Coordinates of C-alpha atoms in Angstrom, one line a residue:
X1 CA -32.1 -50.1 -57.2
X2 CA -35.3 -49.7 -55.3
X3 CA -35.2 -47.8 -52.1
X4 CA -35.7 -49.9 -48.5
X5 CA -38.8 -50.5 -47.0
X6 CA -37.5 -47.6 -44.0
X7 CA -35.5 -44.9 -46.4
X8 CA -36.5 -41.5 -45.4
X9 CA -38.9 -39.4 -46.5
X10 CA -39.9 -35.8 -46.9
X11 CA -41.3 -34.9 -43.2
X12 CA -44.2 -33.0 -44.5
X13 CA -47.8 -32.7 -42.8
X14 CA -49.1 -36.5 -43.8
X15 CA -45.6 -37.9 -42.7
X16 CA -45.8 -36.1 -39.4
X17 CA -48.9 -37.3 -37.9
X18 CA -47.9 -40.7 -39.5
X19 CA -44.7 -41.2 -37.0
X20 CA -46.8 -39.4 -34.5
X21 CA -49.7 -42.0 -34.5
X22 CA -46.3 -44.1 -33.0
X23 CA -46.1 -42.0 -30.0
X24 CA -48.3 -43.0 -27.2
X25 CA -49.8 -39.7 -25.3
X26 CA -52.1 -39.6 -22.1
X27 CA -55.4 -38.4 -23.1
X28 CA -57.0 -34.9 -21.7
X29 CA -59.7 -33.1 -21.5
X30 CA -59.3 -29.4 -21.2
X31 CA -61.9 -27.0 -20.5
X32 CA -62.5 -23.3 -20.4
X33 CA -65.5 -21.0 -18.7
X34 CA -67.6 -19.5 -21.5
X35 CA -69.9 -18.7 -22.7
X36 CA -70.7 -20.6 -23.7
X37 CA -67.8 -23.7 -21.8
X38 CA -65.8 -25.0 -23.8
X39 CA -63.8 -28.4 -24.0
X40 CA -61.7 -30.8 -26.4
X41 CA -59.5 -33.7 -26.1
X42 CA -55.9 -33.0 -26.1
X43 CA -53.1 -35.3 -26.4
X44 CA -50.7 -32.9 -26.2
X45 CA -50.4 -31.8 -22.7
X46 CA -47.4 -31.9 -20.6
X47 CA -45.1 -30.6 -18.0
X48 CA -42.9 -27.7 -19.1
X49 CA -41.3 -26.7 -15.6
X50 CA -41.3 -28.0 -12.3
X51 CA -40.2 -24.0 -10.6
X52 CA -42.3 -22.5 -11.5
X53 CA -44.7 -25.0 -12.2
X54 CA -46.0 -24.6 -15.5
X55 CA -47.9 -27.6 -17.8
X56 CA -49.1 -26.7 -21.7
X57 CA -51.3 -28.4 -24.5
X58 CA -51.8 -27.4 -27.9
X59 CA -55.2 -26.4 -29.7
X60 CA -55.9 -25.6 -33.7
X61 CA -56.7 -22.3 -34.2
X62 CA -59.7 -23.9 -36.1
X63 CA -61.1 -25.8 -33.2
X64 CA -64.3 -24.4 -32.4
X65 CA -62.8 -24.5 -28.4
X66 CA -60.3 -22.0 -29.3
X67 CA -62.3 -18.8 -29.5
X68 CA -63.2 -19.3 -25.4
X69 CA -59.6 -20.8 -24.9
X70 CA -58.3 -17.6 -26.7
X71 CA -59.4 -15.1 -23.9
X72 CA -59.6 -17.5 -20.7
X73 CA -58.0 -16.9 -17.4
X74 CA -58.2 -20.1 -16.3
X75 CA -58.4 -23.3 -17.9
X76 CA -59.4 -27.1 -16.4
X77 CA -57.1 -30.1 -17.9
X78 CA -58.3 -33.4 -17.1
X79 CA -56.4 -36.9 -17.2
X80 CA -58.6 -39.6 -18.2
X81 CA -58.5 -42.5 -17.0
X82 CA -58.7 -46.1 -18.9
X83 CA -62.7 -46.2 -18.9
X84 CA -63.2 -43.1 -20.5
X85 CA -62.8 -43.8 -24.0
X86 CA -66.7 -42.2 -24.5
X87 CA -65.6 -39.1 -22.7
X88 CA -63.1 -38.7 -25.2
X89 CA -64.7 -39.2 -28.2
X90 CA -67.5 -36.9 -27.3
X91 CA -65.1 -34.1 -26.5
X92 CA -63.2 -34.9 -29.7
X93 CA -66.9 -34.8 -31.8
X94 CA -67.2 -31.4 -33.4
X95 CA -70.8 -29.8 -33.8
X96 CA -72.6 -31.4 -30.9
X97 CA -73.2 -30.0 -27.0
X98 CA -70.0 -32.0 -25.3
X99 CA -71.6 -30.6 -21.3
X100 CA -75.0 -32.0 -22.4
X101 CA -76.1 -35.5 -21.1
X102 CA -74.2 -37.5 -20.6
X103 CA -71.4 -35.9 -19.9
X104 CA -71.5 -35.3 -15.8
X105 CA -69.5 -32.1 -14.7
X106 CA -69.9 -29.3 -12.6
X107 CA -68.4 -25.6 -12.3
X108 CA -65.4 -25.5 -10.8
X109 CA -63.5 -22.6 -9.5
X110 CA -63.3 -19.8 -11.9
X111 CA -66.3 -21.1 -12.9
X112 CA -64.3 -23.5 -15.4
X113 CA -66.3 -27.1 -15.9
X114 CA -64.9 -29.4 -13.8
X115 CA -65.4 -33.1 -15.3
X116 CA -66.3 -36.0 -12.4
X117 CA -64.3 -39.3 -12.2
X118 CA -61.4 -38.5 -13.9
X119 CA -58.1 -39.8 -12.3
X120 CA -56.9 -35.8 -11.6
X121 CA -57.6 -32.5 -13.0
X122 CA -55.9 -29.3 -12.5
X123 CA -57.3 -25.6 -12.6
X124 CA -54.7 -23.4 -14.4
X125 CA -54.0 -19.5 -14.6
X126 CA -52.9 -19.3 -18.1
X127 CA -50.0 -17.3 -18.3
X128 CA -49.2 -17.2 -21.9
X129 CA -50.3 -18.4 -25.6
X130 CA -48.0 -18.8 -28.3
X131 CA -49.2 -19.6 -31.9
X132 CA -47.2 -21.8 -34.1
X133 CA -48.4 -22.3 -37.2
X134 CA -51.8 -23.6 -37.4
X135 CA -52.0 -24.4 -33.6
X136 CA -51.2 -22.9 -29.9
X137 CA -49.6 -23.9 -27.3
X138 CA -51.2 -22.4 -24.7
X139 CA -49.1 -22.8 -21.1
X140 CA -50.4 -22.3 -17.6
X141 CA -49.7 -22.3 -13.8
X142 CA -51.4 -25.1 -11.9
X143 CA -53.1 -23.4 -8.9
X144 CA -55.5 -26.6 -7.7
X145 CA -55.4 -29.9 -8.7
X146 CA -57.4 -33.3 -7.7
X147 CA -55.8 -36.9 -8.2
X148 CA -57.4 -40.0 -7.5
X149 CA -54.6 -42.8 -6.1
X150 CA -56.3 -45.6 -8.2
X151 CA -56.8 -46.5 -11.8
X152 CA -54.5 -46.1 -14.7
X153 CA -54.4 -43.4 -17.4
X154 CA -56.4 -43.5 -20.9
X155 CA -53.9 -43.8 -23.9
X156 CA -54.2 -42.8 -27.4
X157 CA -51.7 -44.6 -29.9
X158 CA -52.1 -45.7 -33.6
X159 CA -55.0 -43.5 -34.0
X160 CA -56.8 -45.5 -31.1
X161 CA -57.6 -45.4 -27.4
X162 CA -56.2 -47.6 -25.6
X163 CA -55.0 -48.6 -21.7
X164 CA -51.7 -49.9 -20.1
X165 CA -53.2 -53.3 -20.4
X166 CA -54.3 -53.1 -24.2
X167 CA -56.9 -51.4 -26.4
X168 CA -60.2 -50.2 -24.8
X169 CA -62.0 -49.9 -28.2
X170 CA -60.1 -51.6 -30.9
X171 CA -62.7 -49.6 -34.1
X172 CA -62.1 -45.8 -32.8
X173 CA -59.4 -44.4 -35.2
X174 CA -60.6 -40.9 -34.8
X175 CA -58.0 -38.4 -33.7
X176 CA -57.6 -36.4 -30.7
X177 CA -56.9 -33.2 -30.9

């Protein structure tokens, strides 16, 4: 008898980030004071506690980000908003300058890049790292934050960005971070 079309499977690595291309995630930019700056797209940030408050993301060990992330005080985390999709992808593009030109920022307290036009960022004391296998989740204390009332969050889901009202750019299955 062959198995349904929704049996279960083993829930290794490749079945993983399968289901998890089903979850949509806010998209992030988090950056860190070098030198040199770093920065990388996240979809994995969230709110861990309201008292204290305390958000976190996750970074690879391999990322090229996370040698600066590694040793930094203070951390920016920027919430994209819908138009962004570029910003993104050039923060999720390995081997290339992601501060150069285009890319309009400026340094922020701490001295961490601060990206313009997002919908918020936040400047964070990082308070503690924890590695978990091949990543870490890194968690921090907002200190400052920015939000803009307008506009509506940049989405990733299905391996693609996307918007409240539908995809922004239907041929971008890269992942972010």
């Amino acid at each position: 008898m062959p198995e349904p079309a929704d049996a279960p499977v083993d829930a290794d690595a490749d079945a993983l980030r399968t289901l998890l291309r089903h979850q949509a995630s806010t998209v992030t930019v988090v950056t860190a004071a070098g030198p040199p700056a770093a920065g990388f797209t996240a979809t994995s940030f969230t709110a861990v506690s309201l008292r204290p408050p305390i958000v976190s993301f996750c970074l690879d060990l391999g990322s090229s980000s996370w040698p600066v992330v590694s040793r930094a005080r203070h951390v920016g985390v920027h919430l994209l908003g819908h138009g962004q999709h570029e910003v993104a992808r050039r923060f999720a593009t390995s081997g290339i300058d992601r501060f150069a030109e285009p890319t309009r920022w400026r340094p922020g307290p701490e001295g961490v890049p601060v990206l313009d036009d997002t919908l918020a960022w936040l400047l964070c004391r990082v308070v503690d790292r924890v590695v978990v296998g091949d990543h870490a989740i890194v968690l921090a204390e907002p200190e400052l934050l920015r939000h803009a009332d307008v506009g509506s969050p940049l989405l990733y889901h299905r391996g693609r960005y996307a918007g409240l009202a539908g995809t922004t750019d239907p041929g971008d299955r890269r992942s972010a971070a």
